[in-house]
Amino acid sequence: MAGPRLSVAVVLLGVTIIALGQGEDLPCRARDVGIPGRSIVCVCDANYCDTITREAPAPGTFVVYTSSNAGQRFEKSYGIIQTVQDTVEEESSEEIPDSESEEEAISSEEDSLSQVVFRLFRISRYQSIEGFGGSVTDAAAINWRKLSDGAQIKFIESYFSATGLEYNMIRVPIAGSDFSEYPYTYNEEPWYDHALSNFSLTSHDFFLKLPMIKRSQLVATDEVKITASTWSPPIWMKTNERITGFGQLKPEFYQSYADYHIRFMEEYEKAEVKIWAITTTNEPINGIIPLVNFNSLGWTPRQLGRWVADNLGPTVRNSRFNQTLILAVDDQRYIVPIWLAGMAREDPKSIEYIDGIALHYYGNFVHPIILTAIQNQYPGKILLSTEACEGPMPWDREKVEIGSWDRARKYTKSILQDLNNYVVGWIDWNLCLSPTGGPNWADNFVDSPILVYGDQDEFIKQPMFYAMGHFSKFIPRGSVRIRSARQSLVTVENAAFLKPDGNIVMVIQNTRTRAVNVRIRISNSRFIDVHTEAQSIKTIEINDN
Ligand SMILES: *[C@@H]1O[C@H](CO)[C@@H](O)[C@H](O)[C@H]1NC(C)=O
Ligand SMILES: *[C@@H]1O[C@H](CO)[C@@H](O)[C@H](O)[C@H]1NC(C)=O
């Protein structure tokens, strides 16, 4: 008897929550960082952490999530889809105009500077989305493990669970990167071991990276797809026999280095972690033009083409891991066309073997239209952003800018540009770092969306965390980007998607220091109006059914 009654109560409760629009989310526990010009951070510990639950909009309605420099974090608001007839009837008793004349009605000069209008076209569809995520480096896992069990759980939930950002992608370094306590590789001894007879994972895998990955997969709301990248192979494979500097692969070890990737996937498989994609080595330019002092392996375009065509491609495709994606280049956008062209010239089979192209964030002063050009030249290859962080440049005065809204703005702008130029997913760099942006054995400290204060058993979510979430939480895998056409003089940065469930999701960023009104037309007669606060990011989910 109690059973049915209980479920009725639960259903009623559910209905009430949706009708009132009151989620049960825990709000950001805000901390003023005490630096002029900075936004707030949200403080989490073993006992408290802010949550965010997606609310499904009822037919004919929409839900808005807002974060802003002023301190909003995923603040929810609600609205109803309007039709042209509705508004006209409210405003005057004149004849119902068609949509064209309605458009003219908003063209007074004052309006034209504060009113943004978009028209979405569901039938104009572009790339399908794979997902969003962050990287499980040694540094991220070391910081995470400084937290108590309770705080570790809150951390993982913040990124991966239904009350967090619902990340569904992870990138993991194959052995060490600069974000390790010291440089290391697998199979360091004995030297010149062609057969990789002594390949073994390290304590960094068993106690740091694998536990963090597995805990993430346990709470995730979708399959977490893992992309793995090598920074440097064992130094005996390299021409300079050093972990960094000008050095490429010795030709006699081309096959061993391909096998190195298979051995890694075998060992991770034993730990029940499947690798979805591998990249063809992190940032190949670093071993050609050695401006950095961390783990690297140089590939000229032609060398990379030779290795992929003769070794990596056939080795992966003839292995048990034949479904693993091969993502080429894994470097800044401006070098990608040169590397792909060189690979194709060396051996066109190298291009056939690759499934996609991996992109990094640090060359984004080059216009994003280059990505559309790459997509057009290499149709059928996915574009995936595999690394991004703020603060890595020599001219970045502060590596960590605690509470920086500006960095959230840059992330949002870059993600929007990438998505509008055929990128299918976006993986952030370290999931968390220390308050000084480490550890990093090469002193290449940078910022991260989460900073961990181990001695206080707390972690803080920076504005960048919320910027990531405005995409990752609301644009599930399988969503398709649709066309968003501007119909006003002024505009805001934006991208629009059709979800697998048929709802529309739009992300908009207002970088101005004043509010603007955004009208989103979803058909000739139906639209929504969204007041968009100064310096804010909004995700809007519209149920137009
Ligand atoms: C195999 O690797 C381990 C480190 O993982 C090292 O201690 C050992 O000496 C290596 N064995 C040989 C035969 O080189
Ligand atoms: C691909 O790998 C699967 C196992 O993962 C295997 O069953 C299948 O035969 C492989 N296909 C080829 C063409 O090697």
PDB file of C-alpha atoms in Angstrom, residues 37 54 93 201 227 236 239 290 314 339 345 373 383 468 487 515 538:
ATOM      1  CA  GLY A  37      38.709  43.630 -10.894  1.00  0.00           C
ATOM      2  CA  ARG A  54      19.570  20.571 -15.631  1.00  0.00           C
ATOM      3  CA  SER A  93      -5.187  46.222 -31.978  1.00  0.00           C
ATOM      4  CA  LEU A 201      52.925   1.314 -16.021  1.00  0.00           C
ATOM      5  CA  THR A 227      42.079  10.552 -25.549  1.00  0.00           C
ATOM      6  CA  TRP A 236      66.812   5.943 -26.137  1.00  0.00           C
ATOM      7  CA  THR A 239      68.032  11.365 -31.695  1.00  0.00           C
ATOM      8  CA  PRO A 290      62.609  23.896 -29.086  1.00  0.00           C
ATOM      9  CA  PRO A 314      48.841  -0.205 -39.858  1.00  0.00           C
ATOM     10  CA  TRP A 339      51.740  19.427 -41.107  1.00  0.00           C
ATOM     11  CA  ARG A 345      53.002  14.771 -49.682  1.00  0.00           C
ATOM     12  CA  ALA A 373      39.275  25.717 -44.164  1.00  0.00           C
ATOM     13  CA  LEU A 383      38.395  18.387 -35.402  1.00  0.00           C
ATOM     14  CA  MET A 468      33.223  25.070 -19.371  1.00  0.00           C
ATOM     15  CA  GLN A 487      19.255  39.916 -37.918  1.00  0.00           C
ATOM     16  CA  ALA A 515      23.043  44.562 -20.648  1.00  0.00           C
ATOM     17  CA  LYS A 538      24.033  32.216 -20.811  1.00  0.00           C
TER      18      LYS A 538
END
